[in-house]
Tab-separated table of C-alpha atoms in Angstrom:
chain	number	residue	atom	x	y	z
A	1	GLU	CA	0.000	0.000	0.000
A	2	VAL	CA	1.281	3.425	-0.975
A	3	GLN	CA	1.458	5.634	2.097
A	4	LEU	CA	2.965	8.898	3.304
A	5	VAL	CA	3.100	9.542	7.040
A	6	GLU	CA	3.915	12.981	8.415
A	7	SER	CA	5.167	13.693	11.903
A	8	GLY	CA	6.652	16.522	13.928
A	9	GLY	CA	3.672	18.843	14.229
A	10	GLY	CA	2.657	20.426	17.492
A	11	LEU	CA	2.103	23.619	19.443
A	12	VAL	CA	4.896	26.192	19.376
A	13	LYS	CA	5.233	29.872	20.237
A	14	PRO	CA	5.795	32.599	17.647
A	15	GLY	CA	9.444	32.787	16.648
A	16	GLU	CA	10.151	29.160	17.516
A	17	SER	CA	11.186	26.350	15.160
A	18	LEU	CA	9.774	22.966	14.181
A	19	ARG	CA	10.925	20.203	11.868
A	20	LEU	CA	8.381	18.130	9.994
A	21	SER	CA	9.174	14.686	8.618
A	22	CYS	CA	7.410	12.540	6.064
A	23	VAL	CA	8.189	8.871	5.526
A	24	ALA	CA	6.990	6.973	2.481
A	25	SER	CA	6.113	3.314	2.181
A	26	GLY	CA	4.940	1.318	-0.787
A	27	PHE	CA	6.834	3.487	-3.286
A	28	PHE	CA	10.222	5.103	-3.754
A	29	VAL	CA	10.287	8.873	-3.290
A	30	SER	CA	13.507	8.991	-5.303
A	31	THR	CA	11.480	8.986	-8.507
A	32	TYR	CA	9.140	11.797	-7.467
A	33	THR	CA	9.202	15.498	-6.922
A	34	MET	CA	8.174	15.840	-3.268
A	35	ASN	CA	6.075	18.638	-1.861
A	36	TRP	CA	4.557	20.277	1.179
A	37	VAL	CA	1.063	21.743	0.994
A	38	ARG	CA	-0.720	23.322	3.965
A	39	GLN	CA	-4.274	24.141	4.905
A	40	ALA	CA	-5.143	26.669	7.575
A	41	PRO	CA	-8.224	25.844	9.688
A	42	GLY	CA	-11.327	26.298	7.575
A	43	LYS	CA	-9.329	27.572	4.599
A	44	GLY	CA	-8.214	26.275	1.221
A	45	LEU	CA	-5.043	24.568	0.090
A	46	GLU	CA	-1.800	26.527	-0.037
A	47	TRP	CA	1.331	25.193	-1.698
A	48	VAL	CA	4.410	25.614	0.517
A	49	SER	CA	7.465	24.082	-1.156
A	50	SER	CA	8.682	21.526	-3.684
A	51	ILE	CA	11.959	19.668	-4.227
A	52	SER	CA	12.831	17.731	-7.358
A	53	SER	CA	13.919	14.098	-7.255
A	54	SER	CA	17.648	14.881	-7.133
A	55	SER	CA	17.203	18.151	-5.197
A	56	THR	CA	18.281	20.153	-8.247
A	57	TYR	CA	15.186	22.332	-8.206
A	58	ILE	CA	13.738	23.743	-4.993
A	59	TYR	CA	10.873	26.218	-4.822
A	60	TYR	CA	9.156	28.018	-1.974
A	61	ALA	CA	6.015	30.069	-1.604
A	62	ASP	CA	6.793	33.730	-0.935
A	63	SER	CA	5.031	33.416	2.421
A	64	VAL	CA	7.691	31.006	3.735
A	65	LYS	CA	10.774	31.937	1.710
A	66	GLY	CA	13.776	32.559	3.934
A	67	ARG	CA	12.137	30.868	6.933
A	68	PHE	CA	11.405	27.315	5.746
A	69	THR	CA	13.841	24.788	4.244
A	70	ILE	CA	12.777	21.678	2.378
A	71	SER	CA	15.078	18.680	2.109
A	72	ARG	CA	14.935	15.011	1.277
A	73	ASP	CA	16.806	11.799	1.998
A	74	ASN	CA	16.058	9.337	-0.770
A	75	ALA	CA	17.981	6.594	1.031
A	76	LYS	CA	15.572	6.946	3.944
A	77	ASN	CA	12.583	7.441	1.629
A	78	SER	CA	11.878	10.648	3.514
A	79	LEU	CA	11.044	14.319	3.110
A	80	TYR	CA	11.586	17.099	5.635
A	81	LEU	CA	10.514	20.675	6.279
A	82	GLN	CA	12.549	22.815	8.669
A	83	MET	CA	10.372	25.701	9.806
A	84	ASN	CA	12.028	28.632	11.568
A	85	SER	CA	10.704	31.959	12.835
A	86	LEU	CA	7.188	30.569	12.948
A	87	ARG	CA	4.254	32.962	12.874
A	88	ALA	CA	0.624	32.657	13.847
A	89	GLU	CA	-0.296	32.615	10.164
A	90	ASP	CA	1.726	29.410	9.720
A	91	THR	CA	-0.894	27.562	11.767
A	92	ALA	CA	-2.208	24.819	9.497
A	93	VAL	CA	-2.351	21.142	8.697
A	94	TYR	CA	0.780	20.370	6.700
A	95	TYR	CA	0.471	17.694	4.038
A	96	CYS	CA	3.340	15.837	2.456
A	97	ALA	CA	2.665	14.884	-1.157
A	98	GLY	CA	4.454	13.181	-3.976
A	99	GLY	CA	4.006	14.519	-7.440
A	100	GLY	CA	4.949	14.954	-11.015
A	101	SER	CA	7.018	17.680	-12.577
A	102	GLY	CA	8.329	18.821	-15.911
A	103	ALA	CA	11.247	20.825	-17.154
A	104	PHE	CA	13.096	22.830	-14.499
A	105	GLY	CA	11.137	21.094	-11.757
A	106	VAL	CA	7.857	22.774	-12.656
A	107	VAL	CA	5.265	20.986	-10.528
A	108	SER	CA	2.410	19.382	-12.421
A	109	TRP	CA	0.349	17.432	-9.877
A	110	PHE	CA	0.289	16.064	-6.328
A	111	ASP	CA	-0.246	12.370	-5.568
A	112	PRO	CA	-0.139	10.552	-3.202
A	113	TRP	CA	-0.935	12.657	-0.127
A	114	GLY	CA	-0.274	11.992	3.526
A	115	GLN	CA	-2.908	12.504	6.196
A	116	GLY	CA	-1.280	15.679	7.447
A	117	THR	CA	0.232	16.942	10.676
A	118	LEU	CA	-1.131	19.943	12.563
A	119	VAL	CA	1.154	22.850	13.365
A	120	THR	CA	-0.213	25.429	15.784
A	121	VAL	CA	1.685	28.647	16.420
A	122	SER	CA	0.327	30.505	19.407
A	123	SER	CA	1.583	32.293	22.479
B	1	GLN	CA	-7.053	36.420	-3.248
B	2	SER	CA	-6.082	33.471	-5.431
B	3	VAL	CA	-4.764	33.917	-8.967
B	4	LEU	CA	-7.129	31.103	-9.986
B	5	THR	CA	-10.846	31.816	-9.811
B	6	LEU	CA	-13.329	29.128	-8.821
B	7	PRO	CA	-17.009	29.502	-7.956
B	8	PRO	CA	-17.529	29.228	-4.194
B	9	SER	CA	-20.231	26.609	-4.592
B	10	VAL	CA	-22.209	24.556	-7.077
B	11	SER	CA	-25.122	22.211	-6.504
B	12	ALA	CA	-27.268	19.734	-8.353
B	13	ALA	CA	-29.587	16.817	-7.726
B	14	PRO	CA	-28.391	13.211	-7.586
B	15	GLY	CA	-27.731	11.822	-11.042
B	16	GLN	CA	-27.269	15.250	-12.584
B	17	LYS	CA	-24.107	16.836	-13.965
B	18	VAL	CA	-22.081	19.717	-12.582
B	19	THR	CA	-19.226	21.630	-14.123
B	20	ILE	CA	-16.689	23.707	-12.252
B	21	SER	CA	-14.696	26.309	-14.162
B	22	CYS	CA	-11.264	27.461	-13.065
B	23	SER	CA	-10.153	30.738	-14.604
B	24	GLY	CA	-6.555	31.912	-14.731
B	25	SER	CA	-4.139	33.672	-17.047
B	26	SER	CA	-1.413	33.029	-19.582
B	27	SER	CA	1.208	32.769	-16.830
B	28	ASN	CA	-0.548	29.843	-15.183
B	29	ILE	CA	-3.338	27.844	-16.846
B	30	GLY	CA	-2.503	29.156	-20.290
B	31	ASN	CA	0.949	27.585	-20.326
B	32	ASN	CA	1.007	24.859	-17.702
B	33	TYR	CA	-0.803	21.655	-16.828
B	34	VAL	CA	-3.908	21.839	-14.649
B	35	SER	CA	-4.814	19.303	-11.981
B	36	TRP	CA	-7.944	18.867	-9.873
B	37	TYR	CA	-8.340	17.627	-6.313
B	38	GLN	CA	-11.277	16.386	-4.248
B	39	GLN	CA	-11.264	16.895	-0.499
B	40	LEU	CA	-13.950	15.071	1.421
B	41	PRO	CA	-14.750	16.491	4.872
B	42	GLY	CA	-11.996	15.765	7.374
B	43	THR	CA	-9.728	13.988	4.910
B	44	ALA	CA	-6.651	14.714	2.840
B	45	PRO	CA	-7.058	15.917	-0.730
B	46	LYS	CA	-7.141	13.337	-3.508
B	47	LEU	CA	-5.962	13.751	-7.090
B	48	LEU	CA	-8.861	13.544	-9.551
B	49	ILE	CA	-7.402	14.887	-12.792
B	50	TYR	CA	-3.816	15.565	-13.832
B	51	GLU	CA	-2.226	17.074	-16.930
B	52	ASN	CA	-5.516	18.783	-17.838
B	53	ASN	CA	-7.584	15.723	-18.685
B	54	LYS	CA	-5.982	12.501	-17.412
B	55	ARG	CA	-7.534	10.389	-14.674
B	56	PRO	CA	-5.612	8.202	-12.233
B	57	SER	CA	-6.701	4.601	-12.708
B	58	GLU	CA	-8.788	4.516	-9.550
B	59	ILE	CA	-10.860	7.582	-10.442
B	60	PRO	CA	-14.199	6.736	-12.139
B	61	ASP	CA	-14.904	8.141	-15.590
B	62	ARG	CA	-17.746	10.210	-14.125
B	63	PHE	CA	-14.989	12.756	-13.501
B	64	SER	CA	-13.501	14.572	-16.489
B	65	GLY	CA	-11.206	17.506	-17.094
B	66	SER	CA	-10.593	19.864	-19.964
B	67	LYS	CA	-8.654	23.034	-20.699
B	68	SER	CA	-9.123	25.810	-23.196
B	69	GLY	CA	-6.938	28.879	-23.256
B	70	THR	CA	-6.697	30.279	-19.756
B	71	SER	CA	-9.571	28.288	-18.285
B	72	ALA	CA	-10.019	24.698	-17.164
B	73	THR	CA	-13.157	22.767	-16.357
B	74	LEU	CA	-13.962	19.807	-14.124
B	75	GLY	CA	-17.087	17.850	-14.961
B	76	ILE	CA	-18.870	15.420	-12.696
B	77	THR	CA	-21.663	13.314	-14.173
B	78	GLY	CA	-24.073	10.995	-12.382
B	79	LEU	CA	-23.726	13.060	-9.219
B	80	GLN	CA	-23.744	11.017	-5.988
B	81	THR	CA	-24.095	12.021	-2.353
B	82	GLY	CA	-20.538	10.781	-1.866
B	83	ASP	CA	-19.345	13.490	-4.245
B	84	GLU	CA	-20.158	16.203	-1.701
B	85	ALA	CA	-16.755	17.735	-1.094
B	86	ASP	CA	-14.508	20.679	-1.756
B	87	TYR	CA	-12.849	20.713	-5.170
B	88	TYR	CA	-9.656	22.569	-6.012
B	89	CYS	CA	-7.914	23.347	-9.266
B	90	GLY	CA	-4.174	23.915	-9.324
B	91	THR	CA	-1.376	24.746	-11.710
B	92	TRP	CA	2.109	26.188	-11.866
B	93	ASP	CA	2.409	29.943	-12.267
B	94	SER	CA	5.486	30.737	-14.337
B	95	SER	CA	5.551	34.407	-13.309
B	96	LEU	CA	5.438	33.575	-9.606
B	97	SER	CA	7.590	30.416	-9.861
B	98	ALA	CA	5.016	28.912	-7.553
B	99	TYR	CA	2.226	26.376	-7.599
B	100	VAL	CA	-1.176	27.988	-7.136
B	101	PHE	CA	-4.541	26.573	-6.080
B	102	GLY	CA	-7.989	27.998	-6.576
B	103	ALA	CA	-9.837	28.888	-3.374
B	104	GLY	CA	-12.034	25.821	-3.663
B	105	THR	CA	-15.562	25.004	-4.754
B	106	LYS	CA	-18.013	23.292	-2.454
B	107	VAL	CA	-20.190	20.784	-4.283
B	108	THR	CA	-23.570	20.095	-2.717
B	109	VAL	CA	-25.858	17.273	-3.775
B	110	LEU	CA	-29.435	18.458	-3.302
């Protein structure tokens, strides 16, 4: 069974850091562009960051650029998101997703998806 | 405010057809692939359509996608109560160097 399992979410104070992890089973992440997508409570989907299969292409949403760092370890079949200087507006469920991409790592689609991990930033 | 425009909601009776239009621009839909996602209440999103009009093998052919110019459309035929969900379109925006989603459309089965 193809599965992505996120971990590392929790309650932190503004300005603090958190590291999210995502472990895949049933498929090899090495062949996929991997992504983080978040969803604030009661809101729509917001793309956060993507990393190509060999880490050649990395993209971030403007809202997290300079604060978040995406990385991957294909040997561990894992994806990570280091989140620094967290803000209240970063509060969301963070989904890990595999996906397809084209030239220059341009993201085309997201599949499969994990079940998400909740990050709450509050004093 | 999303760069992709979706209607907030659509509704129809069981067995009927609904279409959801996603409007963008030449920097996103006009020059990149569109995908569609279904999010049932309390669950993770699921890929319905990729590369404008392709369906993953597990998605029934009641779901279809198309693209013309700077707009894309998701069609759902034979509407079922289990189709009540939020639907999102998404694509790459070449000007932003970012992936963008529409704000979501809530489908209600009357």
